[in-house]
Amino acid sequence: MSMSIFCVSLTLVLSIFSGTDGYFYHMMRQCRYSSKDLQGIELITSYVFNQAEYIRFNSTVGKYVGYTEYGVKNAEAWNKGPELAGELGELERVCKHNAPIDYSAILDKTVEPHVRLSSVAPPSGRHPAMLICSRNGS
Ligand SMILES: *[C@@H]1O[C@H](CO)[C@@H](O)[C@H](O)[C@H]1NC(C)=O
């Protein structure tokens, strides 16, 4: 299997509105798989306000990293608190636990698309040629 990334878990989307366009806060949790045997599995949890990611947990790194002053402060606190164990628990409980389910329910049931391109005689004399592209026989 080629190296690919599948995002299977989007756990929390919370929005804070202000004015017509509003500001958006969201947290996104991704399980990233690079092989079926769970080698290199990675949990990424991102905290984003107004399109700026200010904290990220990366299970390969094993801790939170802050990207703004506020993010750095929170990352420091969360790395010492129960949040860190919570993230590592998510890796086991969600990412590793769900992998075989996602593989058998989704990945193993997908097929490579079959594409056929054919040249046919155009119906009128206006076009010099006509190509028909069909996918999966339909
Ligand atoms: C997580 O950290 C590892 C090790 O630094 C890095 O190789 C990987 O790209 C990071 N993943 C993301 C999505 O940032």
Short mmCIF file of N, CA and C and ligand atoms in Angstrom, two decimals:
data_model
loop_
_atom_site.label_atom_id
_atom_site.label_comp_id
_atom_site.label_asym_id
_atom_site.label_seq_id
_atom_site.Cartn_x
_atom_site.Cartn_y
_atom_site.Cartn_z
N MET A 1 0.84 -1.20 0.00
CA MET A 1 0.00 0.00 0.00
C MET A 1 0.87 1.24 0.00
N SER A 2 0.50 2.23 -0.77
CA SER A 2 1.30 3.45 -0.81
C SER A 2 1.07 4.27 0.46
N MET A 3 2.03 5.13 0.75
CA MET A 3 1.91 5.98 1.93
C MET A 3 0.76 6.95 1.73
N SER A 4 -0.17 6.93 2.61
CA SER A 4 -1.27 7.89 2.49
C SER A 4 -1.79 8.25 3.86
N ILE A 5 -2.51 9.32 3.93
CA ILE A 5 -2.99 9.84 5.20
C ILE A 5 -4.51 9.86 5.18
N PHE A 6 -5.10 9.33 6.22
CA PHE A 6 -6.55 9.33 6.32
C PHE A 6 -6.95 10.05 7.59
N CYS A 7 -7.80 10.98 7.48
CA CYS A 7 -8.30 11.69 8.64
C CYS A 7 -9.66 11.10 8.99
N VAL A 8 -9.79 10.52 10.14
CA VAL A 8 -11.02 9.82 10.45
C VAL A 8 -11.80 10.41 11.61
N SER A 9 -11.23 11.33 12.29
CA SER A 9 -11.92 11.75 13.49
C SER A 9 -11.96 13.28 13.59
N LEU A 10 -13.13 13.83 13.55
CA LEU A 10 -13.31 15.26 13.76
C LEU A 10 -14.24 15.35 14.94
N THR A 11 -13.69 15.67 16.09
CA THR A 11 -14.48 15.49 17.31
C THR A 11 -15.21 16.71 17.80
N LEU A 12 -14.71 17.88 17.58
CA LEU A 12 -15.38 19.04 18.16
C LEU A 12 -15.30 20.22 17.23
N VAL A 13 -16.43 20.77 16.93
CA VAL A 13 -16.45 22.01 16.16
C VAL A 13 -17.33 22.98 16.94
N LEU A 14 -16.72 24.04 17.42
CA LEU A 14 -17.43 25.01 18.23
C LEU A 14 -17.23 26.37 17.59
N SER A 15 -18.30 27.09 17.44
CA SER A 15 -18.19 28.38 16.78
C SER A 15 -18.60 29.50 17.71
N ILE A 16 -17.87 30.58 17.64
CA ILE A 16 -18.24 31.78 18.40
C ILE A 16 -18.50 32.86 17.36
N PHE A 17 -19.73 33.37 17.33
CA PHE A 17 -20.08 34.36 16.33
C PHE A 17 -19.97 35.77 16.87
N SER A 18 -19.54 36.67 16.03
CA SER A 18 -19.48 38.08 16.38
C SER A 18 -19.58 38.85 15.08
N GLY A 19 -20.63 39.62 14.92
CA GLY A 19 -20.81 40.36 13.67
C GLY A 19 -21.26 39.43 12.56
N THR A 20 -21.21 39.89 11.33
CA THR A 20 -21.74 39.09 10.23
C THR A 20 -20.81 37.94 9.85
N ASP A 21 -19.52 38.19 9.76
CA ASP A 21 -18.60 37.12 9.39
C ASP A 21 -18.28 36.24 10.59
N GLY A 22 -18.08 36.84 11.73
CA GLY A 22 -17.86 36.09 12.95
C GLY A 22 -16.43 35.62 13.11
N TYR A 23 -16.16 35.14 14.29
CA TYR A 23 -14.88 34.52 14.60
C TYR A 23 -15.18 33.07 14.89
N PHE A 24 -14.30 32.20 14.49
CA PHE A 24 -14.54 30.78 14.66
C PHE A 24 -13.45 30.15 15.51
N TYR A 25 -13.91 29.42 16.49
CA TYR A 25 -12.98 28.64 17.29
C TYR A 25 -13.26 27.19 16.95
N HIS A 26 -12.26 26.42 16.66
CA HIS A 26 -12.49 24.99 16.49
C HIS A 26 -11.29 24.18 16.95
N MET A 27 -11.62 22.95 17.32
CA MET A 27 -10.59 22.00 17.70
C MET A 27 -10.75 20.82 16.77
N MET A 28 -9.67 20.38 16.19
CA MET A 28 -9.75 19.27 15.25
C MET A 28 -8.78 18.17 15.67
N ARG A 29 -9.31 16.98 15.76
CA ARG A 29 -8.49 15.84 16.14
C ARG A 29 -8.39 14.92 14.92
N GLN A 30 -7.17 14.61 14.53
CA GLN A 30 -6.95 13.75 13.36
C GLN A 30 -6.14 12.53 13.75
N CYS A 31 -6.57 11.39 13.27
CA CYS A 31 -5.75 10.19 13.36
C CYS A 31 -5.11 10.05 11.99
N ARG A 32 -3.81 10.03 11.95
CA ARG A 32 -3.11 9.93 10.67
C ARG A 32 -2.43 8.57 10.60
N TYR A 33 -2.78 7.81 9.57
CA TYR A 33 -2.23 6.47 9.40
C TYR A 33 -1.34 6.47 8.17
N SER A 34 -0.16 5.86 8.28
CA SER A 34 0.69 5.78 7.11
C SER A 34 0.84 4.34 6.65
N SER A 35 0.34 3.39 7.42
CA SER A 35 0.34 2.00 6.99
C SER A 35 -0.73 1.24 7.76
N LYS A 36 -1.13 0.10 7.24
CA LYS A 36 -2.20 -0.67 7.87
C LYS A 36 -1.79 -1.28 9.21
N ASP A 37 -0.50 -1.48 9.41
CA ASP A 37 -0.06 -2.13 10.65
C ASP A 37 0.11 -1.13 11.81
N LEU A 38 -0.36 0.09 11.61
CA LEU A 38 -0.34 1.13 12.64
C LEU A 38 1.06 1.67 12.93
N GLN A 39 2.05 1.25 12.13
CA GLN A 39 3.38 1.86 12.25
C GLN A 39 3.26 3.33 11.86
N GLY A 40 3.81 4.21 12.64
CA GLY A 40 3.80 5.63 12.29
C GLY A 40 2.46 6.30 12.51
N ILE A 41 1.57 5.64 13.22
CA ILE A 41 0.26 6.26 13.50
C ILE A 41 0.49 7.54 14.31
N GLU A 42 -0.29 8.56 13.99
CA GLU A 42 -0.08 9.85 14.63
C GLU A 42 -1.42 10.49 14.97
N LEU A 43 -1.52 11.00 16.18
CA LEU A 43 -2.70 11.78 16.59
C LEU A 43 -2.29 13.24 16.60
N ILE A 44 -3.04 14.04 15.88
CA ILE A 44 -2.79 15.48 15.84
C ILE A 44 -4.05 16.17 16.36
N THR A 45 -3.91 16.96 17.39
CA THR A 45 -5.04 17.74 17.89
C THR A 45 -4.67 19.21 17.78
N SER A 46 -5.46 19.92 16.99
CA SER A 46 -5.18 21.34 16.74
C SER A 46 -6.26 22.22 17.35
N TYR A 47 -5.84 23.30 17.97
CA TYR A 47 -6.75 24.29 18.53
C TYR A 47 -6.57 25.56 17.72
N VAL A 48 -7.68 26.00 17.13
CA VAL A 48 -7.61 27.10 16.17
C VAL A 48 -8.63 28.18 16.52
N PHE A 49 -8.18 29.42 16.57
CA PHE A 49 -9.12 30.54 16.72
C PHE A 49 -8.90 31.49 15.57
N ASN A 50 -10.00 31.82 14.91
CA ASN A 50 -9.95 32.78 13.81
C ASN A 50 -8.87 32.39 12.79
N GLN A 51 -8.87 31.12 12.42
CA GLN A 51 -7.96 30.53 11.42
C GLN A 51 -6.50 30.43 11.88
N ALA A 52 -6.20 30.82 13.10
CA ALA A 52 -4.81 30.73 13.58
C ALA A 52 -4.69 29.56 14.56
N GLU A 53 -3.89 28.58 14.19
CA GLU A 53 -3.66 27.45 15.09
C GLU A 53 -2.71 27.94 16.19
N TYR A 54 -3.17 27.84 17.43
CA TYR A 54 -2.34 28.37 18.51
C TYR A 54 -1.75 27.29 19.41
N ILE A 55 -2.32 26.08 19.35
CA ILE A 55 -1.73 24.94 20.07
C ILE A 55 -1.92 23.69 19.23
N ARG A 56 -0.93 22.82 19.24
CA ARG A 56 -1.06 21.52 18.58
C ARG A 56 -0.47 20.44 19.47
N PHE A 57 -1.21 19.36 19.59
CA PHE A 57 -0.65 18.15 20.19
C PHE A 57 -0.29 17.21 19.06
N ASN A 58 0.92 16.73 19.07
CA ASN A 58 1.39 15.79 18.05
C ASN A 58 1.91 14.57 18.84
N SER A 59 1.28 13.43 18.65
CA SER A 59 1.64 12.25 19.46
C SER A 59 3.07 11.77 19.19
N THR A 60 3.60 12.07 18.00
CA THR A 60 4.99 11.70 17.73
C THR A 60 5.93 12.54 18.58
N VAL A 61 5.59 13.81 18.73
CA VAL A 61 6.38 14.69 19.59
C VAL A 61 6.10 14.35 21.06
N GLY A 62 4.85 13.96 21.35
CA GLY A 62 4.49 13.52 22.70
C GLY A 62 4.10 14.64 23.65
N LYS A 63 3.87 15.83 23.10
CA LYS A 63 3.46 16.94 23.96
C LYS A 63 2.78 18.02 23.13
N TYR A 64 2.20 18.99 23.85
CA TYR A 64 1.59 20.15 23.20
C TYR A 64 2.68 21.16 22.85
N VAL A 65 2.50 21.83 21.72
CA VAL A 65 3.39 22.92 21.34
C VAL A 65 2.52 24.14 21.06
N GLY A 66 2.89 25.27 21.63
CA GLY A 66 2.15 26.51 21.43
C GLY A 66 2.78 27.34 20.33
N TYR A 67 1.93 28.05 19.60
CA TYR A 67 2.42 28.88 18.48
C TYR A 67 2.20 30.37 18.69
N THR A 68 1.49 30.72 19.74
CA THR A 68 1.31 32.13 20.09
C THR A 68 1.68 32.24 21.57
N GLU A 69 1.75 33.46 22.08
CA GLU A 69 2.07 33.65 23.49
C GLU A 69 1.06 32.89 24.36
N TYR A 70 -0.22 33.07 24.02
CA TYR A 70 -1.29 32.38 24.75
C TYR A 70 -1.17 30.86 24.59
N GLY A 71 -0.83 30.43 23.38
CA GLY A 71 -0.68 29.01 23.10
C GLY A 71 0.49 28.40 23.85
N VAL A 72 1.60 29.11 23.90
CA VAL A 72 2.79 28.63 24.62
C VAL A 72 2.47 28.46 26.10
N LYS A 73 1.75 29.45 26.66
CA LYS A 73 1.36 29.40 28.08
C LYS A 73 0.48 28.19 28.36
N ASN A 74 -0.51 28.00 27.50
CA ASN A 74 -1.43 26.87 27.69
C ASN A 74 -0.73 25.53 27.46
N ALA A 75 0.13 25.47 26.47
CA ALA A 75 0.86 24.24 26.18
C ALA A 75 1.69 23.83 27.40
N GLU A 76 2.34 24.81 28.01
CA GLU A 76 3.14 24.53 29.22
C GLU A 76 2.28 23.92 30.32
N ALA A 77 1.10 24.52 30.53
CA ALA A 77 0.21 24.04 31.59
C ALA A 77 -0.35 22.66 31.23
N TRP A 78 -0.79 22.50 30.00
CA TRP A 78 -1.39 21.22 29.58
C TRP A 78 -0.37 20.08 29.58
N ASN A 79 0.88 20.41 29.31
CA ASN A 79 1.91 19.36 29.33
C ASN A 79 2.19 18.85 30.75
N LYS A 80 1.80 19.67 31.74
CA LYS A 80 1.99 19.25 33.14
C LYS A 80 0.70 18.70 33.74
N GLY A 81 -0.40 18.87 33.03
CA GLY A 81 -1.71 18.49 33.58
C GLY A 81 -2.26 17.20 33.01
N PRO A 82 -3.52 16.91 33.34
CA PRO A 82 -4.15 15.67 32.88
C PRO A 82 -4.44 15.66 31.37
N GLU A 83 -4.34 16.83 30.73
CA GLU A 83 -4.63 16.93 29.29
C GLU A 83 -3.70 16.04 28.47
N LEU A 84 -2.44 15.98 28.89
CA LEU A 84 -1.45 15.20 28.15
C LEU A 84 -1.81 13.71 28.13
N ALA A 85 -2.13 13.18 29.30
CA ALA A 85 -2.53 11.77 29.37
C ALA A 85 -3.82 11.55 28.59
N GLY A 86 -4.68 12.57 28.59
CA GLY A 86 -5.93 12.48 27.83
C GLY A 86 -5.68 12.30 26.35
N GLU A 87 -4.73 13.05 25.81
CA GLU A 87 -4.39 12.93 24.38
C GLU A 87 -3.82 11.55 24.07
N LEU A 88 -2.91 11.09 24.92
CA LEU A 88 -2.31 9.78 24.68
C LEU A 88 -3.38 8.69 24.78
N GLY A 89 -4.36 8.91 25.65
CA GLY A 89 -5.49 7.99 25.77
C GLY A 89 -6.32 7.97 24.49
N GLU A 90 -6.49 9.16 23.88
CA GLU A 90 -7.24 9.26 22.62
C GLU A 90 -6.55 8.46 21.52
N LEU A 91 -5.24 8.51 21.51
CA LEU A 91 -4.48 7.76 20.50
C LEU A 91 -4.82 6.28 20.57
N GLU A 92 -4.85 5.76 21.79
CA GLU A 92 -5.16 4.34 21.99
C GLU A 92 -6.64 4.06 21.76
N ARG A 93 -7.48 4.86 22.45
CA ARG A 93 -8.92 4.60 22.51
C ARG A 93 -9.62 4.89 21.18
N VAL A 94 -9.17 5.93 20.46
CA VAL A 94 -9.85 6.32 19.22
C VAL A 94 -9.06 5.85 17.99
N CYS A 95 -7.83 6.33 17.86
CA CYS A 95 -7.09 6.08 16.62
C CYS A 95 -6.77 4.59 16.44
N LYS A 96 -6.16 3.98 17.44
CA LYS A 96 -5.75 2.58 17.29
C LYS A 96 -6.96 1.66 17.31
N HIS A 97 -7.92 1.97 18.20
CA HIS A 97 -9.12 1.13 18.30
C HIS A 97 -9.94 1.17 17.02
N ASN A 98 -10.07 2.36 16.41
CA ASN A 98 -10.93 2.50 15.24
C ASN A 98 -10.27 2.07 13.93
N ALA A 99 -8.94 1.97 13.92
CA ALA A 99 -8.25 1.68 12.66
C ALA A 99 -8.78 0.43 11.96
N PRO A 100 -8.87 -0.73 12.62
CA PRO A 100 -9.36 -1.91 11.90
C PRO A 100 -10.80 -1.75 11.41
N ILE A 101 -11.60 -0.99 12.17
CA ILE A 101 -12.99 -0.75 11.77
C ILE A 101 -13.03 0.12 10.52
N ASP A 102 -12.24 1.19 10.52
CA ASP A 102 -12.21 2.08 9.35
C ASP A 102 -11.64 1.37 8.13
N TYR A 103 -10.62 0.56 8.34
CA TYR A 103 -10.05 -0.16 7.21
C TYR A 103 -11.06 -1.11 6.60
N SER A 104 -11.73 -1.90 7.45
CA SER A 104 -12.65 -2.90 6.89
C SER A 104 -13.94 -2.28 6.37
N ALA A 105 -14.38 -1.17 7.00
CA ALA A 105 -15.66 -0.57 6.59
C ALA A 105 -15.51 0.39 5.42
N ILE A 106 -14.34 0.98 5.26
CA ILE A 106 -14.18 2.02 4.23
C ILE A 106 -13.05 1.67 3.26
N LEU A 107 -11.85 1.58 3.79
CA LEU A 107 -10.68 1.43 2.91
C LEU A 107 -10.72 0.15 2.09
N ASP A 108 -11.05 -0.96 2.72
CA ASP A 108 -11.06 -2.24 2.00
C ASP A 108 -12.19 -2.33 0.99
N LYS A 109 -13.16 -1.42 1.09
CA LYS A 109 -14.31 -1.45 0.18
C LYS A 109 -14.17 -0.45 -0.97
N THR A 110 -13.08 0.30 -0.99
CA THR A 110 -12.90 1.24 -2.09
C THR A 110 -12.19 0.53 -3.24
N VAL A 111 -12.47 0.96 -4.44
CA VAL A 111 -11.82 0.35 -5.61
C VAL A 111 -11.16 1.45 -6.43
N GLU A 112 -10.14 1.07 -7.14
CA GLU A 112 -9.48 2.00 -8.05
C GLU A 112 -10.50 2.37 -9.12
N PRO A 113 -10.60 3.64 -9.48
CA PRO A 113 -11.53 3.98 -10.56
C PRO A 113 -11.03 3.44 -11.90
N HIS A 114 -11.96 3.00 -12.70
CA HIS A 114 -11.61 2.53 -14.04
C HIS A 114 -12.06 3.59 -15.03
N VAL A 115 -11.13 4.15 -15.76
CA VAL A 115 -11.45 5.23 -16.68
C VAL A 115 -11.18 4.77 -18.11
N ARG A 116 -12.14 5.06 -18.97
CA ARG A 116 -11.99 4.67 -20.37
C ARG A 116 -12.19 5.91 -21.24
N LEU A 117 -11.27 6.14 -22.14
CA LEU A 117 -11.37 7.28 -23.04
C LEU A 117 -11.52 6.73 -24.46
N SER A 118 -12.56 7.18 -25.15
CA SER A 118 -12.72 6.69 -26.52
C SER A 118 -13.04 7.83 -27.47
N SER A 119 -12.64 7.66 -28.68
CA SER A 119 -12.89 8.66 -29.72
C SER A 119 -14.03 8.14 -30.60
N VAL A 120 -15.05 8.96 -30.77
CA VAL A 120 -16.18 8.54 -31.61
C VAL A 120 -16.41 9.57 -32.71
N ALA A 121 -17.14 9.16 -33.74
CA ALA A 121 -17.43 10.09 -34.83
C ALA A 121 -18.40 11.15 -34.31
N PRO A 122 -18.09 12.42 -34.51
CA PRO A 122 -18.99 13.47 -34.02
C PRO A 122 -20.35 13.43 -34.74
N PRO A 123 -21.44 13.79 -34.01
CA PRO A 123 -22.77 13.72 -34.61
C PRO A 123 -22.99 14.72 -35.74
N SER A 124 -22.33 15.86 -35.68
CA SER A 124 -22.49 16.82 -36.77
C SER A 124 -21.11 17.20 -37.29
N GLY A 125 -21.09 17.92 -38.36
CA GLY A 125 -19.82 18.28 -38.97
C GLY A 125 -19.10 19.44 -38.32
N ARG A 126 -19.66 19.97 -37.25
CA ARG A 126 -19.06 21.17 -36.64
C ARG A 126 -17.75 20.89 -35.91
N HIS A 127 -17.63 19.68 -35.32
CA HIS A 127 -16.42 19.36 -34.54
C HIS A 127 -15.59 18.31 -35.28
N PRO A 128 -14.29 18.52 -35.27
CA PRO A 128 -13.42 17.55 -35.98
C PRO A 128 -13.36 16.20 -35.28
N ALA A 129 -13.54 16.16 -33.96
CA ALA A 129 -13.46 14.89 -33.23
C ALA A 129 -14.28 15.01 -31.95
N MET A 130 -14.65 13.85 -31.37
CA MET A 130 -15.38 13.87 -30.10
C MET A 130 -14.81 12.76 -29.21
N LEU A 131 -14.43 13.13 -28.01
CA LEU A 131 -13.90 12.16 -27.06
C LEU A 131 -14.94 11.87 -25.99
N ILE A 132 -15.08 10.62 -25.61
CA ILE A 132 -15.98 10.26 -24.53
C ILE A 132 -15.16 9.65 -23.39
N CYS A 133 -15.35 10.21 -22.22
CA CYS A 133 -14.63 9.71 -21.05
C CYS A 133 -15.65 9.02 -20.15
N SER A 134 -15.45 7.75 -19.84
CA SER A 134 -16.38 7.07 -18.95
C SER A 134 -15.62 6.45 -17.77
N ARG A 135 -16.30 6.41 -16.67
CA ARG A 135 -15.68 5.95 -15.42
C ARG A 135 -16.47 4.76 -14.88
N ASN A 136 -15.78 3.76 -14.45
CA ASN A 136 -16.40 2.56 -13.87
C ASN A 136 -17.54 2.01 -14.72
N GLY A 137 -17.38 2.07 -16.03
CA GLY A 137 -18.34 1.46 -16.94
C GLY A 137 -19.63 2.23 -17.10
N SER A 138 -19.79 3.38 -16.42
CA SER A 138 -21.05 4.12 -16.56
C SER A 138 -20.83 5.43 -17.28
C1 LIG B 1 4.55 15.42 14.17
O1 LIG B 1 5.87 15.41 14.63
C2 LIG B 1 6.78 14.66 13.85
C3 LIG B 1 8.11 14.68 14.56
O2 LIG B 1 8.58 15.98 14.75
C4 LIG B 1 6.85 15.27 12.46
O3 LIG B 1 7.70 14.50 11.65
C5 LIG B 1 5.45 15.29 11.86
O4 LIG B 1 5.49 15.93 10.61
C6 LIG B 1 4.50 16.04 12.78
N1 LIG B 1 3.16 15.94 12.22
C7 LIG B 1 2.39 17.03 12.00
C8 LIG B 1 1.08 16.79 11.33
O5 LIG B 1 2.74 18.15 12.32
#
